[in-house]
Coordinates of C-alpha atoms and ligand atoms in Angstrom, one line a residue:
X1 CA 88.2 86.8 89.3
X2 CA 91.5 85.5 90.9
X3 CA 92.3 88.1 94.3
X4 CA 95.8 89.1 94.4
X5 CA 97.9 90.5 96.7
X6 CA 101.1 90.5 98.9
X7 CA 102.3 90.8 102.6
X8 CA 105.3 92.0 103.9
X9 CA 108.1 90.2 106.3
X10 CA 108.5 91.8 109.3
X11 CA 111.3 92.0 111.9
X12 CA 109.9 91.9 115.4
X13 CA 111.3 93.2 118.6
X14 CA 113.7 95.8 117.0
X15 CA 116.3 94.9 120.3
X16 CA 114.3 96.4 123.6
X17 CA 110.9 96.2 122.3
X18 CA 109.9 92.6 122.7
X19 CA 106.7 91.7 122.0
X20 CA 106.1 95.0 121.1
X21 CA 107.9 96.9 118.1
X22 CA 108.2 95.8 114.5
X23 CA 109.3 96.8 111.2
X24 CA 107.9 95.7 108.1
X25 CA 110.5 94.5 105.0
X26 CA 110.3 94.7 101.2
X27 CA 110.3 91.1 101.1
X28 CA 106.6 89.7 100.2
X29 CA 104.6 86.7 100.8
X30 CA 102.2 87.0 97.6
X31 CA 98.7 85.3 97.3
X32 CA 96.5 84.5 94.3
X33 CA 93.5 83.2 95.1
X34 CA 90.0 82.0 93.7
X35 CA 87.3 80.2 94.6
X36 CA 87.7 76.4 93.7
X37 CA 86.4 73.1 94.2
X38 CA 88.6 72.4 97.6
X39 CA 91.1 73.9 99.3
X40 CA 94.2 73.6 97.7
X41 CA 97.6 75.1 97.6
X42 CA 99.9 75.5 94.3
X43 CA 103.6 76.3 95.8
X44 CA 105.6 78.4 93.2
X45 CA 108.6 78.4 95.1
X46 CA 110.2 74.8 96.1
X47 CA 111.2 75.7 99.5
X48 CA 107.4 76.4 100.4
X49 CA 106.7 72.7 99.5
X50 CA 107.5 71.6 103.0
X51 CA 104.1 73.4 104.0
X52 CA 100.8 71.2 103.9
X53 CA 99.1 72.0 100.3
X54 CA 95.9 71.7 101.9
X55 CA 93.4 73.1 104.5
X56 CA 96.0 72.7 107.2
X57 CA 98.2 75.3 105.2
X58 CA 98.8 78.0 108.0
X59 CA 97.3 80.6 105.4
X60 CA 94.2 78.7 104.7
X61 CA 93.7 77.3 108.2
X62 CA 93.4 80.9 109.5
X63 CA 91.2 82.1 107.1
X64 CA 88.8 79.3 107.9
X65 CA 88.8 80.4 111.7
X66 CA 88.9 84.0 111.2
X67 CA 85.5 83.2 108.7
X68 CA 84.2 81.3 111.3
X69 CA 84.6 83.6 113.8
X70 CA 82.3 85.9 112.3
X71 CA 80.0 83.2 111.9
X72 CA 80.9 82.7 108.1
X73 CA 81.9 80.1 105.9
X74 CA 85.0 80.1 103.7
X75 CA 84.4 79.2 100.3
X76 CA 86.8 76.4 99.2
X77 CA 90.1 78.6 97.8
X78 CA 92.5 77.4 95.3
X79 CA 95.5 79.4 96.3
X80 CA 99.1 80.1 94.5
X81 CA 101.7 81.0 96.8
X82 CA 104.7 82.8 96.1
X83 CA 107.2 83.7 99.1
X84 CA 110.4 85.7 99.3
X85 CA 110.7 85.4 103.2
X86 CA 112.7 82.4 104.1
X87 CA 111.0 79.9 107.1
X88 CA 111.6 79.8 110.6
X89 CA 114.5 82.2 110.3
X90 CA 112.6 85.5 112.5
X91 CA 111.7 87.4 109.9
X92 CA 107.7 86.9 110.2
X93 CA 107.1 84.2 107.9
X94 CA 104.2 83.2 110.2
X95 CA 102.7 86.1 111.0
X96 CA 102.8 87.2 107.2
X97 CA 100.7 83.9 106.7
X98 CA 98.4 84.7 109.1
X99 CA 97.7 88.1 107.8
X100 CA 97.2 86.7 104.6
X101 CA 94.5 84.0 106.2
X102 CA 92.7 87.4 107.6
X103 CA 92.8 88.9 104.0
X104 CA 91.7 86.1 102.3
X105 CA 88.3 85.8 105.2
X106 CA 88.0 89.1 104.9
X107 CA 87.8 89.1 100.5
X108 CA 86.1 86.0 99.9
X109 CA 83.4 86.7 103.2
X110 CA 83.4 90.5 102.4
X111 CA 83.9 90.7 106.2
X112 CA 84.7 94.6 105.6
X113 CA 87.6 94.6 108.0
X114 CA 90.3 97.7 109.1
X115 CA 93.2 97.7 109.7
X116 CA 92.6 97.4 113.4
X117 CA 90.7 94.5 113.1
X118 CA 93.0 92.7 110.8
X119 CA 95.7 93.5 113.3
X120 CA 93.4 92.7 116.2
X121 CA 92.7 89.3 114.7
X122 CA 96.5 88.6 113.9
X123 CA 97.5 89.0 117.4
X124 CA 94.7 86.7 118.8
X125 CA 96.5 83.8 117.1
X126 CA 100.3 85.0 117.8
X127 CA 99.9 86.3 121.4
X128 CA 101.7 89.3 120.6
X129 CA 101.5 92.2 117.8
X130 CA 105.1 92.7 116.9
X131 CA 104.7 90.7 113.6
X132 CA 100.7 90.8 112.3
X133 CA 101.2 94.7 113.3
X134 CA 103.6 95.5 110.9
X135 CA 102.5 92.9 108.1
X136 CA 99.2 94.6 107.9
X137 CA 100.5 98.3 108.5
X138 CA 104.1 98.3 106.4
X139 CA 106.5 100.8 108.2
X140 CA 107.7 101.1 112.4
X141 CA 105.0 99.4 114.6
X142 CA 104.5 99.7 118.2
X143 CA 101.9 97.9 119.8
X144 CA 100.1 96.8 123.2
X145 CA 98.1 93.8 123.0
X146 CA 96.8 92.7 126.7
X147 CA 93.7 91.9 128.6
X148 CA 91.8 91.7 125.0
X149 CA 92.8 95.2 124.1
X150 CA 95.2 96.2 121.8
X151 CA 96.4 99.7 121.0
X152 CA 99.3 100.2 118.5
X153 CA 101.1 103.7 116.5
X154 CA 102.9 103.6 113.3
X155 CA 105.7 105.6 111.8
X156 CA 107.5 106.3 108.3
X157 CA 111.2 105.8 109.1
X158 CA 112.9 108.2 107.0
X159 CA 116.5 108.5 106.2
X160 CA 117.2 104.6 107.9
X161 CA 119.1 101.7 105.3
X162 CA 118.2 98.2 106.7
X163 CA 120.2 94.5 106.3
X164 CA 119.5 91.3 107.1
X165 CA 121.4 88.8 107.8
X166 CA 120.2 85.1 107.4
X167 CA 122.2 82.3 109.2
X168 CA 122.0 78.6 107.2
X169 CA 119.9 77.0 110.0
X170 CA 116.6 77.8 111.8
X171 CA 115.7 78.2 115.2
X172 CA 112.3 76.9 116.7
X173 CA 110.0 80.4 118.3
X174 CA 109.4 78.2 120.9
X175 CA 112.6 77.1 121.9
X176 CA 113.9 80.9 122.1
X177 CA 110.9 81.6 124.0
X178 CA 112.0 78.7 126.4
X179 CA 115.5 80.7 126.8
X180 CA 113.8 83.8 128.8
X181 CA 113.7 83.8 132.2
X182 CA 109.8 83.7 133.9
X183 CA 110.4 86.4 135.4
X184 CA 112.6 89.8 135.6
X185 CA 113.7 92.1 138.4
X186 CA 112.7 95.6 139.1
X187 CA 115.9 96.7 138.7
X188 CA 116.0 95.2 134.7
X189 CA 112.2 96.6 134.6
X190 CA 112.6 99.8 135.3
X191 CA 115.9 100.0 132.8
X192 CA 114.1 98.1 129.8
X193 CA 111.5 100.9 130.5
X194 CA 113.5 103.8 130.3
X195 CA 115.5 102.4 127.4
X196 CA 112.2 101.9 125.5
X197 CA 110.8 105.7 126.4
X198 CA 113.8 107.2 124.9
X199 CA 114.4 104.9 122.3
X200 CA 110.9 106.1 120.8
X201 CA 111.7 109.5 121.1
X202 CA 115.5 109.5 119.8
X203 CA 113.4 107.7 116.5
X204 CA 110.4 110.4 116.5
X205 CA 113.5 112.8 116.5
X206 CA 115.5 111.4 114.1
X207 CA 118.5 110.9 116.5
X208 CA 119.6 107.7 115.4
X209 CA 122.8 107.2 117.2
X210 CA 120.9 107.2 120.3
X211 CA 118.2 105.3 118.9
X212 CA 120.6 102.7 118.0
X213 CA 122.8 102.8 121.4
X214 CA 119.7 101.9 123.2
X215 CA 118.4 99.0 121.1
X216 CA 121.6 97.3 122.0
X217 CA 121.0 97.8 125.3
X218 CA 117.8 95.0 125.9
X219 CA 117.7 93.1 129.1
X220 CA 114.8 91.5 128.0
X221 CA 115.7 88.8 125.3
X222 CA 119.0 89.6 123.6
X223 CA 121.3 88.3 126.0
X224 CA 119.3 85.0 126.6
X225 CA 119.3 84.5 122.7
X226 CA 122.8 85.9 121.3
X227 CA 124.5 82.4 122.4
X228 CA 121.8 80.9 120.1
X229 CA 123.5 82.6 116.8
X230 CA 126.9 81.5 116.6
X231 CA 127.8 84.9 114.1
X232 CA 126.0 87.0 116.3
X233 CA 129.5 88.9 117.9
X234 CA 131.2 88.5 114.4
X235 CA 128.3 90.4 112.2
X236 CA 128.1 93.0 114.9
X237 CA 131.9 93.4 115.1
X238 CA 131.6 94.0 111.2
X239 CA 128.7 96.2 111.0
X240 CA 129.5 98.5 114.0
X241 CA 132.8 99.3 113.0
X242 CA 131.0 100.2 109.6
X243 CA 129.1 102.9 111.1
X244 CA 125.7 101.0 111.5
X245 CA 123.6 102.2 114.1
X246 CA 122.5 98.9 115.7
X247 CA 122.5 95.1 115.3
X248 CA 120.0 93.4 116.8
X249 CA 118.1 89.5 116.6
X250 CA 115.4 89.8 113.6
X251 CA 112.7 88.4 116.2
X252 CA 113.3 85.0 117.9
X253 CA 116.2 84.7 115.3
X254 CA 118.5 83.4 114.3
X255 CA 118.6 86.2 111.2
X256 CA 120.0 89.3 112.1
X257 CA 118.7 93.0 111.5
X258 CA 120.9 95.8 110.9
X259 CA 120.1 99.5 110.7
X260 CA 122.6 102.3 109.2
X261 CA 122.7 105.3 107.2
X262 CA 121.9 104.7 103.0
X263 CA 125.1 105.7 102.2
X264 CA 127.0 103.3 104.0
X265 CA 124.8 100.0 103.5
X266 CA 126.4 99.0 99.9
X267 CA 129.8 99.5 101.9
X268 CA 129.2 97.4 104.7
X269 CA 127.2 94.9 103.2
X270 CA 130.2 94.4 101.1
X271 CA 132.0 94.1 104.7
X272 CA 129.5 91.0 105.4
X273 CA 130.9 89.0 103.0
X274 CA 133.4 88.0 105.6
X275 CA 131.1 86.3 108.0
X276 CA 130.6 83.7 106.1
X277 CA 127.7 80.5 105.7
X278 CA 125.2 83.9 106.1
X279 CA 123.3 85.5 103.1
X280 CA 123.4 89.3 103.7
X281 CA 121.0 91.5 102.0
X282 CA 120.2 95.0 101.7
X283 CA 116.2 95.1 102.5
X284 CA 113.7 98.1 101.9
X285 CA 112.1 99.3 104.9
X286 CA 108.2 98.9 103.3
X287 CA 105.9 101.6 104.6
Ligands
LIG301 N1 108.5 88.8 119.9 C1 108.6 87.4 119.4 C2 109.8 86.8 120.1 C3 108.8 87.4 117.9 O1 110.9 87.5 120.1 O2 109.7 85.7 120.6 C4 108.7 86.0 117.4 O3 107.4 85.5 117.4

Protein backbone atom coordinates (compact mmCIF):
# COMPACT_ATOMS: atom_id res chain seq x y z
CA UNK A 1 0.00 0.00 0.00
CA UNK A 2 0.94 3.52 -1.20
CA UNK A 3 2.47 5.62 2.33
CA UNK A 4 1.12 8.98 2.60
CA UNK A 5 1.88 11.76 4.35
CA UNK A 6 2.81 15.55 4.54
CA UNK A 7 5.50 18.00 6.02
CA UNK A 8 5.19 21.37 7.03
CA UNK A 9 7.15 24.69 5.86
CA UNK A 10 8.94 26.17 8.39
CA UNK A 11 10.22 29.77 9.03
CA UNK A 12 13.68 29.65 10.59
CA UNK A 13 15.48 32.14 12.66
CA UNK A 14 12.22 33.92 13.94
CA UNK A 15 14.65 37.51 13.92
CA UNK A 16 17.42 36.84 16.97
CA UNK A 17 17.41 33.23 16.88
CA UNK A 18 19.59 32.28 13.95
CA UNK A 19 20.36 28.92 13.52
CA UNK A 20 18.32 28.22 16.23
CA UNK A 21 14.45 28.99 16.48
CA UNK A 22 11.76 27.94 14.04
CA UNK A 23 8.19 27.84 13.44
CA UNK A 24 6.40 25.37 11.51
CA UNK A 25 3.51 26.69 8.75
CA UNK A 26 0.23 25.21 7.48
CA UNK A 27 1.68 24.92 4.19
CA UNK A 28 2.58 21.15 3.26
CA UNK A 29 5.02 19.30 1.20
CA UNK A 30 2.89 15.95 0.76
CA UNK A 31 4.40 12.49 -0.32
CA UNK A 32 2.81 9.39 -1.69
CA UNK A 33 4.93 6.75 -2.04
CA UNK A 34 5.32 3.00 -2.96
CA UNK A 35 7.69 0.63 -3.78
CA UNK A 36 8.35 0.51 -7.57
CA UNK A 37 10.62 -0.70 -10.16
CA UNK A 38 13.13 2.55 -9.84
CA UNK A 39 13.26 5.51 -8.34
CA UNK A 40 11.05 7.85 -9.79
CA UNK A 41 9.37 11.05 -9.15
CA UNK A 42 5.66 12.10 -10.47
CA UNK A 43 5.46 16.10 -9.89
CA UNK A 44 1.82 17.23 -9.40
CA UNK A 45 2.50 20.71 -9.23
CA UNK A 46 4.45 22.35 -12.47
CA UNK A 47 6.61 24.55 -10.47
CA UNK A 48 8.28 21.35 -8.75
CA UNK A 49 9.27 20.18 -12.30
CA UNK A 50 12.48 22.09 -12.12
CA UNK A 51 13.61 19.32 -9.45
CA UNK A 52 15.44 16.13 -10.79
CA UNK A 53 12.53 13.29 -11.17
CA UNK A 54 14.99 10.86 -10.22
CA UNK A 55 17.33 9.52 -7.46
CA UNK A 56 19.02 12.85 -7.31
CA UNK A 57 15.60 14.29 -6.11
CA UNK A 58 16.63 16.03 -2.77
CA UNK A 59 13.70 13.78 -1.08
CA UNK A 60 14.87 10.57 -2.47
CA UNK A 61 18.61 11.29 -2.26
CA UNK A 62 18.22 11.65 1.48
CA UNK A 63 16.31 8.73 2.10
CA UNK A 64 18.96 6.65 0.30
CA UNK A 65 21.67 8.05 2.76
CA UNK A 66 19.72 8.14 5.77
CA UNK A 67 18.92 4.10 4.81
CA UNK A 68 22.37 3.66 4.34
CA UNK A 69 23.38 5.04 7.26
CA UNK A 70 21.83 2.49 9.23
CA UNK A 71 23.31 0.01 7.04
CA UNK A 72 19.97 -0.52 4.99
CA UNK A 73 18.92 -0.50 1.58
CA UNK A 74 16.14 1.66 0.18
CA UNK A 75 13.84 -0.15 -1.89
CA UNK A 76 13.36 1.64 -5.28
CA UNK A 77 10.19 4.27 -4.45
CA UNK A 78 7.97 5.60 -7.00
CA UNK A 79 7.05 8.85 -5.36
CA UNK A 80 4.15 11.61 -6.14
CA UNK A 81 4.91 14.99 -4.92
CA UNK A 82 2.70 17.58 -4.15
CA UNK A 83 4.07 20.99 -2.66
CA UNK A 84 2.45 24.13 -1.41
CA UNK A 85 5.77 25.76 -0.20
CA UNK A 86 7.30 27.87 -2.90
CA UNK A 87 11.40 27.15 -3.72
CA UNK A 88 14.27 28.99 -2.58
CA UNK A 89 12.14 31.74 -1.09
CA UNK A 90 13.12 30.87 3.15
CA UNK A 91 10.39 29.14 3.97
CA UNK A 92 12.05 25.51 4.49
CA UNK A 93 11.46 24.05 1.20
CA UNK A 94 14.68 22.03 1.75
CA UNK A 95 14.59 21.08 5.01
CA UNK A 96 10.79 19.89 4.46
CA UNK A 97 12.42 17.58 1.72
CA UNK A 98 14.80 16.38 3.81
CA UNK A 99 12.47 15.39 6.53
CA UNK A 100 10.46 13.76 4.09
CA UNK A 101 13.82 11.66 2.81
CA UNK A 102 14.07 10.63 6.71
CA UNK A 103 10.30 9.55 6.71
CA UNK A 104 10.41 7.75 3.78
CA UNK A 105 14.03 5.55 5.22
CA UNK A 106 12.42 5.35 8.18
CA UNK A 107 8.76 3.64 6.47
CA UNK A 108 10.08 1.66 3.84
CA UNK A 109 13.41 0.33 6.19
CA UNK A 110 11.03 0.24 9.26
CA UNK A 111 14.02 2.06 10.85
CA UNK A 112 11.61 2.80 13.95
CA UNK A 113 12.82 6.32 14.36
CA UNK A 114 11.69 9.38 17.06
CA UNK A 115 11.31 12.34 16.74
CA UNK A 116 14.72 13.07 18.05
CA UNK A 117 16.34 11.00 15.67
CA UNK A 118 14.43 12.26 12.76
CA UNK A 119 15.41 15.68 13.91
CA UNK A 120 18.87 14.55 14.68
CA UNK A 121 19.27 13.17 11.22
CA UNK A 122 17.78 16.47 9.56
CA UNK A 123 20.30 18.59 11.12
CA UNK A 124 23.26 16.36 10.09
CA UNK A 125 22.57 17.27 6.48
CA UNK A 126 21.53 21.16 7.13
CA UNK A 127 24.20 22.14 9.74
CA UNK A 128 21.61 23.61 11.81
CA UNK A 129 18.03 22.62 13.35
CA UNK A 130 16.08 25.69 12.73
CA UNK A 131 14.21 24.13 9.71
CA UNK A 132 14.25 19.96 10.14
CA UNK A 133 13.21 20.90 13.90
CA UNK A 134 10.12 22.30 13.27
CA UNK A 135 9.23 20.25 10.02
CA UNK A 136 9.29 17.10 12.10
CA UNK A 137 7.81 18.75 15.47
CA UNK A 138 4.98 21.36 13.97
CA UNK A 139 4.72 24.44 16.46
CA UNK A 140 7.82 26.96 18.12
CA UNK A 141 11.21 25.18 17.89
CA UNK A 142 14.35 25.94 19.66
CA UNK A 143 17.20 23.97 19.20
CA UNK A 144 21.16 23.49 19.88
CA UNK A 145 22.82 21.31 17.43
CA UNK A 146 26.84 21.39 18.14
CA UNK A 147 29.71 19.12 18.72
CA UNK A 148 27.31 16.09 17.52
CA UNK A 149 24.78 16.82 20.16
CA UNK A 150 21.65 18.36 19.67
CA UNK A 151 19.09 19.34 22.33
CA UNK A 152 15.91 21.21 21.28
CA UNK A 153 12.11 22.38 23.27
CA UNK A 154 8.96 22.96 21.59
CA UNK A 155 5.94 25.07 22.34
CA UNK A 156 2.16 25.62 21.23
CA UNK A 157 2.00 29.31 20.40
CA UNK A 158 -1.37 30.29 21.40
CA UNK A 159 -3.23 33.38 20.66
CA UNK A 160 -0.37 34.51 17.69
CA UNK A 161 -1.86 35.16 13.77
CA UNK A 162 1.04 34.61 11.28
CA UNK A 163 1.70 36.27 7.42
CA UNK A 164 3.97 35.68 4.97
CA UNK A 165 5.06 37.64 2.62
CA UNK A 166 6.66 36.14 -0.65
CA UNK A 167 8.82 38.50 -2.94
CA UNK A 168 8.81 37.50 -6.94
CA UNK A 169 12.50 36.34 -6.94
CA UNK A 170 14.61 33.98 -4.86
CA UNK A 171 17.67 34.36 -2.99
CA UNK A 172 20.50 31.64 -2.99
CA UNK A 173 21.07 30.16 1.24
CA UNK A 174 24.35 30.46 0.40
CA UNK A 175 24.77 33.77 -0.77
CA UNK A 176 22.92 35.21 2.40
CA UNK A 177 25.16 33.10 4.39
CA UNK A 178 28.11 34.86 2.52
CA UNK A 179 26.52 38.28 3.74
CA UNK A 180 27.42 37.59 7.72
CA UNK A 181 30.30 38.70 9.02
CA UNK A 182 32.96 35.67 10.30
CA UNK A 183 32.96 36.85 13.18
CA UNK A 184 30.96 39.12 15.97
CA UNK A 185 32.12 41.29 18.89
CA UNK A 186 31.46 40.73 22.56
CA UNK A 187 29.67 43.61 22.72
CA UNK A 188 26.89 42.23 19.84
CA UNK A 189 27.32 38.78 21.73
CA UNK A 190 26.44 39.51 24.81
CA UNK A 191 23.28 41.78 23.45
CA UNK A 192 22.01 38.94 20.84
CA UNK A 193 22.21 36.85 24.19
CA UNK A 194 20.19 38.85 26.31
CA UNK A 195 17.74 39.62 23.62
CA UNK A 196 17.30 35.83 22.97
CA UNK A 197 16.88 35.05 27.03
CA UNK A 198 14.01 37.40 27.25
CA UNK A 199 12.64 36.87 24.11
CA UNK A 200 11.85 33.16 25.22
CA UNK A 201 10.48 34.16 28.29
CA UNK A 202 8.22 37.25 27.01
CA UNK A 203 6.81 34.07 24.60
CA UNK A 204 6.52 31.36 27.52
CA UNK A 205 4.55 34.46 29.15
CA UNK A 206 2.54 35.38 26.53
CA UNK A 207 3.86 39.00 26.43
CA UNK A 208 4.05 39.46 22.95
CA UNK A 209 4.75 43.09 22.57
CA UNK A 210 7.99 42.38 24.12
CA UNK A 211 8.49 39.26 22.37
CA UNK A 212 8.09 41.08 19.23
CA UNK A 213 10.26 44.32 20.21
CA UNK A 214 13.11 42.04 20.64
CA UNK A 215 13.00 39.95 17.51
CA UNK A 216 13.48 43.15 15.66
CA UNK A 217 16.26 43.75 17.52
CA UNK A 218 18.95 40.84 15.90
CA UNK A 219 22.52 41.76 15.39
CA UNK A 220 23.15 38.58 14.09
CA UNK A 221 21.70 38.42 10.48
CA UNK A 222 18.92 40.89 9.89
CA UNK A 223 20.84 43.79 9.20
CA UNK A 224 23.40 41.99 6.89
CA UNK A 225 20.25 40.64 4.87
CA UNK A 226 17.46 43.47 4.92
CA UNK A 227 19.34 45.31 1.82
CA UNK A 228 18.88 41.89 0.11
CA UNK A 229 14.81 42.41 0.04
CA UNK A 230 14.10 45.45 -1.64
CA UNK A 231 10.26 45.59 0.32
CA UNK A 232 11.78 44.83 3.38
CA UNK A 233 11.24 48.71 5.00
CA UNK A 234 7.93 49.00 2.96
CA UNK A 235 6.11 45.66 4.37
CA UNK A 236 7.39 46.60 7.83
CA UNK A 237 6.20 50.20 7.56
CA UNK A 238 2.76 48.60 6.67
CA UNK A 239 2.42 45.91 9.11
CA UNK A 240 3.81 47.80 12.22
CA UNK A 241 1.66 50.59 11.86
CA UNK A 242 -1.08 47.79 11.74
CA UNK A 243 -0.45 46.60 15.12
CA UNK A 244 1.78 43.49 14.18
CA UNK A 245 4.01 42.54 16.70
CA UNK A 246 7.15 41.82 14.56
CA UNK A 247 8.42 41.57 10.94
CA UNK A 248 11.17 39.64 10.51
CA UNK A 249 13.32 37.64 7.26
CA UNK A 250 11.41 34.10 6.91
CA UNK A 251 14.99 32.41 7.15
CA UNK A 252 17.72 33.36 4.58
CA UNK A 253 14.82 35.19 2.81
CA UNK A 254 13.81 36.93 0.82
CA UNK A 255 9.95 36.02 2.08
CA UNK A 256 8.99 37.87 5.00
CA UNK A 257 7.20 36.60 8.32
CA UNK A 258 4.82 38.55 10.22
CA UNK A 259 3.40 37.88 13.63
CA UNK A 260 0.13 39.85 15.12
CA UNK A 261 -2.83 39.37 16.98
CA UNK A 262 -5.92 37.17 14.98
CA UNK A 263 -8.00 39.97 14.95
CA UNK A 264 -6.04 42.17 13.13
CA UNK A 265 -4.41 39.78 10.33
CA UNK A 266 -7.49 40.02 7.81
CA UNK A 267 -7.05 43.88 8.39
CA UNK A 268 -3.52 44.21 7.66
CA UNK A 269 -3.15 41.69 5.25
CA UNK A 270 -5.61 43.72 3.34
CA UNK A 271 -2.91 46.67 4.13
CA UNK A 272 -0.30 44.49 2.14
CA UNK A 273 -1.91 44.85 -0.92
CA UNK A 274 0.01 48.05 -1.32
CA UNK A 275 3.49 46.61 -1.43
CA UNK A 276 3.07 45.38 -4.50
CA UNK A 277 4.96 42.34 -6.95
CA UNK A 278 4.64 40.29 -3.24
CA UNK A 279 1.91 37.59 -2.56
CA UNK A 280 0.82 38.02 1.13
CA UNK A 281 -0.92 35.34 2.90
CA UNK A 282 -2.44 34.59 6.08
CA UNK A 283 -0.57 31.21 7.28
CA UNK A 284 -1.63 28.81 10.22
CA UNK A 285 0.91 28.35 12.73
CA UNK A 286 0.84 24.17 12.51
CA UNK A 287 1.46 22.62 15.90
N1 LIG B 1 19.20 29.79 9.72
C1 LIG B 1 19.41 29.65 8.31
C2 LIG B 1 19.87 30.99 7.75
C3 LIG B 1 18.12 29.25 7.65
O1 LIG B 1 19.31 32.00 8.16
O2 LIG B 1 20.79 31.01 6.95
C4 LIG B 1 18.26 28.96 6.19
O3 LIG B 1 18.90 27.73 6.00
Amino acid sequence: PAHQFKVPATSANLGPGFDSMGLALGKFLRIEAEEGERFEVIFEDDFLEVLPADEKNLVLDTAIRIAKKYDRTLPPLKIRMGSEIPLTHGMGSSASAIIAGVELADHFCGLGLSDFDKVMCGSEFEGHPDNVGPAVTGGLFVGYYGDGSLYYHTLALDGLAAIVSVPPYEIDTGAARAALPASYSRTDAVSQNAINNVMLLSILNNDYPTMGALMMSDRFHEPYRESLIAEYEDIRRVTLSGGAYATVISGAGPSLLTLCREEDVDRIVEALGSVSGCLHEKVEIFQ
